[in-house]
Coordinates of C-alpha atoms in Angstrom, one line a residue:
Chain A
F6 CA -28.4 -32.5 -1.0
V7 CA -26.7 -29.4 0.3
A8 CA -27.5 -29.0 4.0
G9 CA -27.3 -26.1 6.4
R10 CA -28.3 -25.3 9.9
Y11 CA -29.8 -21.9 10.9
L12 CA -30.4 -20.6 14.4
G13 CA -33.5 -18.6 15.2
E14 CA -35.5 -17.4 18.2
I15 CA -39.1 -17.4 19.1
R16 CA -39.5 -14.1 20.8
D17 CA -41.9 -13.1 23.6
G18 CA -45.1 -11.5 22.6
W19 CA -45.9 -13.4 19.4
D20 CA -48.1 -15.9 21.2
I21 CA -51.8 -16.7 21.5
R22 CA -52.4 -17.9 25.1
G23 CA -48.8 -19.1 25.3
N24 CA -48.3 -20.7 21.9
A25 CA -46.5 -18.8 19.2
N26 CA -48.6 -17.8 16.2
G27 CA -48.3 -20.2 13.3
G28 CA -47.7 -17.5 10.7
Y29 CA -44.8 -16.2 12.8
L30 CA -43.3 -19.6 13.0
I31 CA -43.5 -20.3 9.2
A32 CA -42.0 -16.9 8.5
I33 CA -39.0 -17.7 10.8
A34 CA -38.4 -21.0 9.0
A35 CA -38.9 -19.5 5.6
R36 CA -36.2 -16.9 6.2
A37 CA -33.8 -19.7 6.9
M38 CA -34.9 -21.6 3.8
A39 CA -34.7 -18.5 1.6
A40 CA -31.1 -17.9 2.9
A41 CA -30.2 -21.5 2.2
S42 CA -31.7 -21.2 -1.3
G43 CA -30.0 -18.0 -2.2
R44 CA -33.4 -16.7 -3.5
A45 CA -35.4 -14.1 -1.6
N46 CA -39.0 -15.0 -2.4
P47 CA -41.1 -18.1 -1.7
V48 CA -43.3 -19.1 -4.6
T49 CA -45.0 -21.9 -2.7
I50 CA -44.3 -23.1 0.8
T51 CA -46.0 -25.8 3.0
A52 CA -45.6 -26.3 6.7
H53 CA -46.8 -29.2 8.8
Y54 CA -47.3 -28.1 12.4
L55 CA -46.0 -30.8 14.8
A56 CA -45.8 -29.1 18.2
P57 CA -46.6 -25.7 19.7
G58 CA -43.9 -23.0 19.7
R59 CA -42.7 -21.5 23.0
P60 CA -40.3 -18.5 23.4
G61 CA -36.7 -19.6 23.1
P62 CA -34.1 -20.7 20.6
V63 CA -34.9 -22.8 17.6
T64 CA -32.8 -24.5 14.9
I65 CA -33.9 -24.7 11.3
D66 CA -32.2 -27.5 9.3
T67 CA -32.4 -26.9 5.6
E68 CA -31.6 -29.1 2.6
I69 CA -31.5 -28.0 -1.0
V70 CA -33.5 -30.6 -3.0
K71 CA -33.0 -29.0 -6.4
S72 CA -31.4 -25.8 -7.5
G73 CA -32.9 -25.0 -10.9
K74 CA -32.6 -21.9 -13.1
S75 CA -36.0 -20.4 -12.0
F76 CA -36.7 -22.2 -8.7
V77 CA -34.7 -23.6 -5.8
T78 CA -36.6 -26.3 -3.8
V79 CA -35.7 -26.6 -0.1
T80 CA -36.8 -28.6 2.9
G81 CA -36.8 -27.1 6.4
S82 CA -37.0 -28.7 9.8
M83 CA -37.6 -26.4 12.7
R84 CA -36.8 -27.8 16.2
S85 CA -36.8 -26.6 19.7
N86 CA -34.6 -28.6 22.1
D87 CA -34.3 -31.1 19.4
K88 CA -38.1 -31.6 19.3
P89 CA -39.7 -31.3 15.9
M90 CA -42.0 -28.2 15.7
L91 CA -42.5 -27.5 12.0
Q92 CA -41.6 -29.5 8.9
L93 CA -41.5 -27.5 5.7
L94 CA -41.1 -27.8 1.9
G95 CA -40.8 -24.7 -0.3
S96 CA -39.6 -23.4 -3.6
F97 CA -38.0 -20.0 -3.9
T98 CA -37.2 -17.7 -6.7
D99 CA -35.6 -14.4 -7.6
I100 CA -37.8 -13.9 -10.7
K101 CA -39.3 -10.5 -10.7
P102 CA -43.1 -10.8 -11.1
A103 CA -44.2 -9.3 -14.4
G104 CA -47.5 -8.0 -13.1
D105 CA -49.5 -9.6 -15.9
V106 CA -53.1 -10.4 -15.2
L107 CA -54.5 -12.9 -17.7
L108 CA -57.5 -13.9 -15.6
A109 CA -58.9 -12.4 -12.3
N110 CA -62.2 -13.8 -11.3
G111 CA -62.2 -11.9 -8.0
A112 CA -61.2 -8.6 -6.4
P113 CA -59.9 -7.3 -3.1
P114 CA -62.5 -7.6 -0.3
D115 CA -64.7 -4.5 0.1
L116 CA -63.6 -3.1 3.4
P117 CA -64.5 0.1 5.2
P118 CA -61.6 2.5 5.7
V119 CA -58.9 1.3 8.2
E120 CA -60.1 3.8 10.8
E121 CA -63.7 2.4 10.6
C122 CA -62.5 -1.2 11.1
I123 CA -62.0 -2.8 14.4
G124 CA -58.5 -3.1 16.0
H125 CA -57.8 -5.0 19.1
A126 CA -54.2 -4.0 20.1
H127 CA -55.4 -1.3 22.5
R128 CA -56.8 -3.7 25.0
A129 CA -53.6 -5.1 26.4
E130 CA -54.8 -5.0 30.0
T131 CA -57.1 -8.0 29.5
D132 CA -56.7 -11.5 28.3
W133 CA -58.1 -10.5 25.0
P134 CA -56.8 -9.8 22.5
P135 CA -53.9 -12.2 22.7
A136 CA -50.3 -10.8 23.1
F137 CA -49.8 -11.5 19.4
H138 CA -52.0 -8.5 18.6
G139 CA -49.4 -6.2 20.1
R140 CA -47.1 -7.2 17.2
V141 CA -49.4 -7.3 14.2
D142 CA -51.9 -4.6 13.4
L143 CA -55.2 -6.1 12.3
R144 CA -58.3 -4.1 11.6
L145 CA -61.3 -6.3 11.2
H146 CA -64.4 -5.6 9.1
P147 CA -67.1 -4.5 11.6
D148 CA -69.3 -7.4 10.5
D149 CA -66.5 -10.0 11.1
T150 CA -65.2 -9.2 14.6
A151 CA -66.3 -12.2 16.6
M152 CA -62.8 -13.1 17.9
E153 CA -63.7 -12.8 21.6
P154 CA -64.9 -16.1 23.1
E155 CA -68.2 -14.5 24.2
G156 CA -68.5 -12.0 21.4
P157 CA -71.4 -11.9 18.8
R158 CA -71.2 -14.1 15.8
S159 CA -71.9 -13.2 12.2
G160 CA -72.9 -16.7 11.5
K161 CA -70.6 -16.8 8.4
A162 CA -67.2 -18.5 8.4
L163 CA -65.7 -15.4 6.9
V164 CA -63.1 -12.9 8.2
R165 CA -62.1 -9.8 6.3
G166 CA -59.7 -7.1 7.4
W167 CA -56.6 -5.0 7.0
F168 CA -53.1 -6.2 8.0
R169 CA -49.8 -4.6 8.6
L170 CA -47.0 -5.1 11.1
H171 CA -47.5 -3.0 14.3
D172 CA -44.4 -1.0 13.9
G173 CA -45.3 -0.2 10.2
E174 CA -42.3 -2.3 9.1
R175 CA -42.2 -2.8 5.3
L176 CA -43.8 -6.1 4.3
D177 CA -41.8 -8.4 2.1
A178 CA -42.9 -11.7 0.5
I179 CA -42.1 -13.7 3.6
A180 CA -44.2 -11.4 5.7
L181 CA -47.1 -12.6 3.6
L182 CA -46.7 -16.0 5.2
Q183 CA -47.2 -14.3 8.5
A184 CA -50.3 -12.5 7.3
S185 CA -51.8 -15.7 6.0
D186 CA -52.2 -17.0 9.6
A187 CA -52.6 -13.7 11.5
F188 CA -56.4 -13.4 11.6
P189 CA -58.9 -15.0 14.1
P190 CA -60.2 -18.4 12.8
T191 CA -63.1 -18.0 10.3
I192 CA -64.9 -20.6 12.3
F193 CA -65.1 -18.3 15.3
N194 CA -67.7 -16.3 13.3
A195 CA -69.8 -19.3 12.6
N196 CA -72.3 -20.7 15.1
L197 CA -70.3 -23.9 15.8
P198 CA -69.3 -25.4 19.1
V199 CA -65.6 -25.0 18.4
A200 CA -63.2 -23.3 20.8
W201 CA -59.9 -23.8 19.1
V202 CA -58.7 -25.1 15.7
P203 CA -55.0 -26.3 15.7
T204 CA -53.4 -26.0 12.3
L205 CA -52.2 -29.2 10.8
E206 CA -50.8 -27.8 7.6
L207 CA -50.5 -24.4 5.9
T208 CA -49.6 -23.8 2.2
V209 CA -49.0 -20.3 0.9
Q210 CA -48.6 -19.5 -2.8
V211 CA -47.0 -16.2 -3.3
R212 CA -47.6 -14.3 -6.6
S213 CA -45.6 -11.1 -5.8
D214 CA -44.0 -9.2 -3.0
P215 CA -46.5 -6.5 -1.8
A216 CA -46.3 -2.8 -2.4
P217 CA -45.9 -0.7 0.7
G218 CA -49.0 -0.2 2.8
W219 CA -51.8 -2.2 4.3
L220 CA -52.8 -5.6 3.0
R221 CA -56.5 -6.4 2.4
C222 CA -57.2 -9.9 3.5
V223 CA -60.2 -12.3 3.2
F224 CA -60.4 -15.7 4.9
T225 CA -63.2 -18.2 4.2
T226 CA -64.1 -21.7 5.2
R227 CA -66.6 -23.7 3.2
F228 CA -66.4 -27.2 4.6
V229 CA -66.2 -28.4 8.2
T230 CA -66.5 -32.1 7.8
D231 CA -64.9 -35.3 9.3
G232 CA -63.2 -33.3 12.0
L233 CA -61.4 -31.1 9.6
L234 CA -61.7 -27.7 8.0
E235 CA -60.0 -25.7 5.3
E236 CA -59.3 -22.0 5.7
D237 CA -58.6 -20.2 2.4
A238 CA -57.1 -16.8 2.2
E239 CA -56.6 -14.1 -0.4
L240 CA -54.1 -11.4 0.3
W241 CA -54.2 -8.2 -1.8
D242 CA -51.7 -5.3 -1.6
S243 CA -52.4 -1.6 -1.4
T244 CA -52.3 -1.3 -5.2
G245 CA -55.1 -3.9 -5.6
R246 CA -52.8 -6.7 -6.7
L247 CA -53.3 -10.3 -5.6
V248 CA -50.1 -11.1 -3.7
A249 CA -50.8 -14.5 -2.2
L250 CA -53.3 -17.3 -1.9
S251 CA -53.1 -19.6 1.1
R252 CA -55.0 -22.6 2.4
Q253 CA -54.6 -24.3 5.8
L254 CA -56.0 -27.5 7.1
A255 CA -57.1 -27.4 10.7
L256 CA -58.4 -29.9 13.1
I257 CA -61.7 -29.8 15.0
P258 CA -60.7 -31.4 18.3
R259 CA -63.2 -34.1 19.2
V260 CA -65.4 -33.2 22.0
D261 CA -64.7 -36.5 23.6
S262 CA -61.0 -36.1 23.6
Chain B
F9 CA -35.7 -39.6 11.8
V10 CA -36.4 -43.1 10.7
A11 CA -35.5 -43.6 7.0
G12 CA -36.6 -46.1 4.5
R13 CA -36.1 -46.6 0.7
Y14 CA -38.9 -47.9 -1.5
L15 CA -38.7 -49.0 -5.1
G16 CA -41.4 -48.2 -7.6
E17 CA -42.0 -48.1 -11.3
I18 CA -43.5 -45.6 -13.7
R19 CA -45.3 -47.8 -16.1
D20 CA -46.0 -47.2 -19.8
G21 CA -49.3 -45.7 -20.7
W22 CA -49.7 -43.2 -17.8
D23 CA -48.2 -40.3 -19.8
I24 CA -49.4 -37.2 -21.5
R25 CA -47.2 -36.8 -24.6
G26 CA -44.4 -38.7 -23.0
N27 CA -44.5 -37.3 -19.4
A28 CA -46.2 -39.3 -16.7
N29 CA -49.3 -37.7 -15.2
G30 CA -48.6 -35.8 -12.0
G31 CA -51.4 -37.4 -10.1
Y32 CA -50.0 -40.8 -11.0
L33 CA -46.6 -39.8 -9.7
I34 CA -47.9 -38.4 -6.4
A35 CA -49.9 -41.6 -5.9
I36 CA -46.8 -43.8 -6.3
A37 CA -44.9 -41.7 -3.9
A38 CA -47.7 -41.5 -1.4
R39 CA -48.0 -45.3 -1.3
A40 CA -44.4 -45.5 -0.2
M41 CA -44.9 -42.8 2.4
A42 CA -48.0 -44.5 3.7
A43 CA -46.1 -47.7 4.0
A44 CA -43.3 -45.9 5.9
S45 CA -45.8 -44.3 8.2
G46 CA -47.7 -47.4 9.0
R47 CA -50.9 -45.5 8.3
A48 CA -53.1 -46.0 5.3
N49 CA -54.6 -42.6 4.6
P50 CA -53.0 -39.2 3.7
V51 CA -54.6 -36.3 5.5
T52 CA -52.7 -33.7 3.7
I53 CA -49.8 -34.2 1.2
T54 CA -47.8 -31.8 -0.8
A55 CA -45.6 -32.5 -3.8
H56 CA -43.2 -30.2 -5.6
Y57 CA -42.6 -31.3 -9.2
L58 CA -38.9 -31.1 -10.1
A59 CA -38.6 -33.0 -13.3
P60 CA -40.8 -34.9 -15.7
G61 CA -41.4 -38.6 -15.1
R62 CA -40.6 -41.2 -17.8
P63 CA -41.3 -44.9 -17.7
G64 CA -38.9 -46.9 -15.7
P65 CA -37.8 -47.6 -12.1
V66 CA -37.9 -44.9 -9.4
T67 CA -36.8 -44.8 -5.8
I68 CA -38.8 -43.2 -3.0
D69 CA -36.7 -42.3 0.1
T70 CA -38.9 -41.6 3.1
E71 CA -38.2 -40.2 6.5
I72 CA -40.5 -40.2 9.5
V73 CA -40.5 -36.7 10.9
K74 CA -42.9 -37.3 13.8
S75 CA -44.9 -40.3 14.8
G76 CA -47.8 -39.0 16.8
K77 CA -50.9 -40.6 18.2
S78 CA -53.2 -39.3 15.5
F79 CA -50.9 -38.4 12.7
V80 CA -47.5 -39.6 11.3
T81 CA -45.6 -36.9 9.3
V82 CA -43.3 -38.2 6.6
T83 CA -41.1 -36.7 3.9
G84 CA -40.7 -38.4 0.5
S85 CA -38.1 -38.0 -2.2
M86 CA -38.8 -39.6 -5.6
R87 CA -35.9 -40.0 -7.9
S88 CA -35.2 -41.6 -11.3
N89 CA -31.6 -42.5 -12.0
D90 CA -30.7 -40.5 -8.9
K91 CA -32.3 -37.4 -10.4
P92 CA -34.9 -35.7 -8.1
M93 CA -38.4 -35.9 -9.7
L94 CA -40.8 -35.2 -6.8
Q95 CA -40.2 -33.9 -3.3
L96 CA -43.1 -34.5 -0.8
L97 CA -44.3 -33.8 2.6
G98 CA -47.4 -35.6 4.1
S99 CA -49.2 -36.5 7.2
F100 CA -51.0 -39.8 7.4
T101 CA -53.6 -41.3 9.7
D102 CA -55.6 -44.4 10.5
I103 CA -58.4 -42.4 12.2
K104 CA -61.7 -43.5 10.8
P105 CA -63.6 -40.4 9.5
A106 CA -66.7 -39.8 11.6
G107 CA -68.8 -38.5 8.7
D108 CA -69.9 -35.4 10.6
V109 CA -70.8 -32.3 8.6
L110 CA -70.7 -29.1 10.7
L111 CA -70.6 -26.8 7.7
A112 CA -71.0 -27.4 4.0
N113 CA -71.1 -24.3 1.9
G114 CA -71.1 -26.2 -1.4
A115 CA -72.4 -29.3 -3.0
P116 CA -71.2 -31.9 -5.6
P117 CA -71.1 -30.4 -9.1
D118 CA -74.3 -30.8 -11.1
L119 CA -73.4 -33.3 -13.8
P120 CA -75.4 -34.9 -16.5
P121 CA -75.5 -38.8 -16.1
V122 CA -72.2 -40.5 -16.9
E123 CA -73.5 -41.7 -20.3
E124 CA -74.3 -38.2 -21.3
C125 CA -70.9 -36.9 -20.4
I126 CA -67.9 -37.0 -22.8
G127 CA -65.3 -39.7 -22.6
H128 CA -62.1 -39.7 -24.6
A129 CA -60.6 -43.2 -24.1
H130 CA -62.1 -44.6 -27.3
R131 CA -60.0 -42.5 -29.6
A132 CA -56.7 -44.3 -29.1
E133 CA -55.9 -44.2 -32.8
T134 CA -55.1 -40.5 -32.7
D135 CA -52.7 -38.3 -30.7
W136 CA -55.7 -37.2 -28.7
P137 CA -56.6 -38.1 -26.1
P138 CA -53.2 -38.8 -24.4
A139 CA -52.3 -42.3 -23.5
F140 CA -53.1 -41.6 -19.9
H141 CA -56.8 -41.6 -20.9
G142 CA -56.5 -45.3 -21.5
R143 CA -55.9 -45.7 -17.7
V144 CA -58.4 -43.3 -16.1
D145 CA -62.0 -43.1 -17.1
L146 CA -63.0 -39.4 -17.3
R147 CA -66.4 -38.3 -18.4
L148 CA -66.4 -34.5 -18.9
H149 CA -69.4 -32.2 -18.6
P150 CA -70.5 -31.5 -22.2
D151 CA -69.9 -27.8 -21.5
D152 CA -66.3 -28.3 -20.4
T153 CA -64.8 -30.5 -23.0
A154 CA -62.2 -28.3 -24.5
M155 CA -59.2 -30.5 -24.1
E156 CA -58.3 -30.9 -27.7
P157 CA -55.8 -28.2 -28.8
E158 CA -58.2 -27.0 -31.6
G159 CA -61.5 -27.7 -29.8
P160 CA -64.1 -25.2 -28.8
R161 CA -63.6 -23.2 -25.6
S162 CA -66.3 -22.5 -23.0
G163 CA -64.5 -19.3 -22.0
K164 CA -64.6 -20.4 -18.3
A165 CA -61.6 -21.7 -16.4
L166 CA -63.8 -24.6 -15.2
V167 CA -63.7 -28.4 -15.7
R168 CA -66.4 -30.7 -14.3
G169 CA -66.6 -34.4 -14.7
W170 CA -66.9 -38.0 -13.5
F171 CA -63.8 -40.0 -12.5
R172 CA -63.0 -43.6 -12.0
L173 CA -60.1 -45.9 -12.8
H174 CA -60.5 -47.5 -16.2
D175 CA -60.6 -51.0 -15.0
G176 CA -63.2 -50.1 -12.4
E177 CA -60.6 -50.7 -9.6
R178 CA -61.9 -49.6 -6.2
L179 CA -60.7 -46.2 -5.3
D180 CA -58.9 -45.7 -2.0
A181 CA -57.8 -42.5 -0.3
I182 CA -54.5 -42.5 -2.3
A183 CA -56.4 -42.8 -5.6
L184 CA -57.9 -39.4 -4.7
L185 CA -54.5 -37.9 -5.2
Q186 CA -54.5 -39.3 -8.7
A187 CA -58.0 -37.9 -9.4
S188 CA -56.9 -34.5 -8.2
D189 CA -54.6 -34.1 -11.2
A190 CA -56.4 -36.3 -13.8
F191 CA -58.5 -33.7 -15.7
P192 CA -57.5 -31.4 -18.5
P193 CA -56.3 -28.0 -17.2
T194 CA -59.1 -25.6 -16.4
I195 CA -57.2 -23.0 -18.4
F196 CA -57.7 -25.0 -21.6
N197 CA -61.4 -23.9 -21.4
A198 CA -60.5 -20.2 -21.1
N199 CA -59.7 -18.1 -24.0
L200 CA -56.0 -17.7 -23.1
P201 CA -52.9 -18.2 -25.2
V202 CA -51.6 -21.0 -23.1
A203 CA -50.6 -24.4 -24.5
W204 CA -49.2 -26.1 -21.4
V205 CA -49.1 -25.5 -17.7
P206 CA -46.5 -27.5 -15.8
T207 CA -47.4 -28.1 -12.2
L208 CA -45.0 -26.7 -9.6
E209 CA -46.8 -27.9 -6.5
L210 CA -49.9 -29.9 -5.7
T211 CA -51.4 -30.2 -2.2
V212 CA -54.3 -32.6 -1.6
Q213 CA -56.3 -32.5 1.7
V214 CA -58.2 -35.8 2.1
R215 CA -61.3 -35.8 4.3
S216 CA -62.3 -39.4 3.8
D217 CA -61.7 -42.4 1.6
P218 CA -64.4 -42.6 -1.0
A219 CA -67.3 -44.9 -1.2
P220 CA -67.3 -47.3 -4.3
G221 CA -68.4 -45.8 -7.6
W222 CA -67.7 -42.7 -9.6
L223 CA -66.3 -39.5 -8.2
R224 CA -67.8 -36.2 -9.1
C225 CA -65.0 -33.6 -9.6
V226 CA -64.9 -29.9 -10.2
F227 CA -61.8 -27.9 -11.0
T228 CA -61.6 -24.1 -11.1
T229 CA -59.0 -21.4 -11.6
R230 CA -59.7 -17.8 -10.5
F231 CA -56.4 -16.0 -10.9
V232 CA -53.8 -16.3 -13.7
T233 CA -51.4 -13.6 -12.7
D234 CA -47.6 -13.0 -12.6
G235 CA -47.0 -16.1 -14.7
L236 CA -48.8 -18.4 -12.2
L237 CA -52.2 -19.9 -11.7
E238 CA -53.9 -21.9 -9.0
E239 CA -56.2 -24.8 -9.8
D240 CA -58.6 -25.8 -7.1
A241 CA -60.5 -29.1 -7.0
E242 CA -63.3 -30.6 -5.0
L243 CA -63.8 -34.3 -5.2
W244 CA -67.1 -35.8 -4.1
D245 CA -67.9 -39.5 -3.8
S246 CA -70.9 -41.4 -5.0
T247 CA -72.7 -40.8 -1.7
G248 CA -72.4 -37.1 -2.0
R249 CA -69.6 -36.8 0.5
L250 CA -66.8 -34.3 0.1
V251 CA -63.7 -36.6 0.1
A252 CA -60.9 -34.2 -0.9
L253 CA -59.9 -30.7 -1.7
S254 CA -56.8 -30.0 -3.7
R255 CA -55.0 -27.0 -5.0
Q256 CA -52.1 -26.9 -7.4
L257 CA -49.8 -24.1 -8.5
A258 CA -48.9 -24.2 -12.1
L259 CA -46.6 -22.1 -14.3
I260 CA -47.5 -20.2 -17.4
P261 CA -44.4 -20.6 -19.5
R262 CA -43.3 -17.2 -20.7
V263 CA -43.9 -16.7 -24.4
D264 CA -40.4 -15.4 -24.8
S265 CA -38.8 -18.5 -23.2

């Protein structure tokens, strides 16, 4: 094991009702892990979410598990005031993706143009959208917009939309981690009595860093059973290339708890 | 961190051409992690595969990251002769699944009866099936049987079948980890020039321990791009309950390497 400690900071404005967005947190930790590995791009990274993130300094302790020719495997432990917040495991690489497509049973989601999709960042005077939407630029498919607590529901556990950073900053492979948890929960579009769905675990598999421009994203949930749900995402770049698949496991808080 | 070391053993007969099956390895490590956590059932567990497993003793070093009311999060490090083989991260629980189904957009795979599906364990006099098939009892859908190197191909990256342990041993939640990597690669059914697909990472999300009897399993791959593929599985128990979802990331070895 080679160990290293990195210092980070959860900044103001990345929260949803006070708690920092989970995609923002995994991206902070992944940057430390990438630095420790000496490789720029996550190939697959998993985070377990242990406590909510609040603005302020964090530490990320990293350990190199194996440094191979193609991949470097690293653990990460993000803490705030010595309290565990995220525990991570990831493999990183510098291999340049070749762009080969041997099988593609799927395509980018069919979205109306960006300007016909629904943004929320302009409504900062109200509680909705959350502060987080001042940082990321989401444009939701007009059929999938039920992110407001009292908004209409499509009835389908499906969310499609465009993603970029609000300042137009170029996305790299680690920014894909952020995108994979940036959208409103799929479940908010289904007619279920669920007000919040804390993430237990998020795994993102990165195929390639994205080309410049907007990402097209689709999130689906098929099974809400035994108090748990999965949320699967596909992220596609502006050239129509699949750049990441992600899956998270979230908890349905019990009504009696 | 509370740390503990467990001793295990990779037994003979769990291999595929000399390398122990990845589901067998994750199950060994998960039993150590469950013991360390004091909770019986994984909720979600991720393994990164670092080196092939050969018969012989292994150590599993565990560390408790967080011991919460509902979940205990544990890291695991499986080594053979001090060489890292698997690195793991998992959360475990003793919460009894309530059996609630709020959403199910899917159903168990439609399989012919067990006796009409194709088993391979009876052909031990040849190289095929691998030794591993003497331990697990797989019965493949007659349309998805292309596991032999020279066998016919369905053309679809799909494998469906029944699973149980060969001695009929009762399956618990950890045995689901084993089932999630027990079937021939989906990609062997597609018409692709791929002879082997080493697993980089496997994540299994467990919804419930299974009822006694056969599991019904379905494995699919949608995207083989940039030298990588995902393999998604659904595991259903004999009562028709979804008991686990899994996803692995596997490598397409480059033809020139």
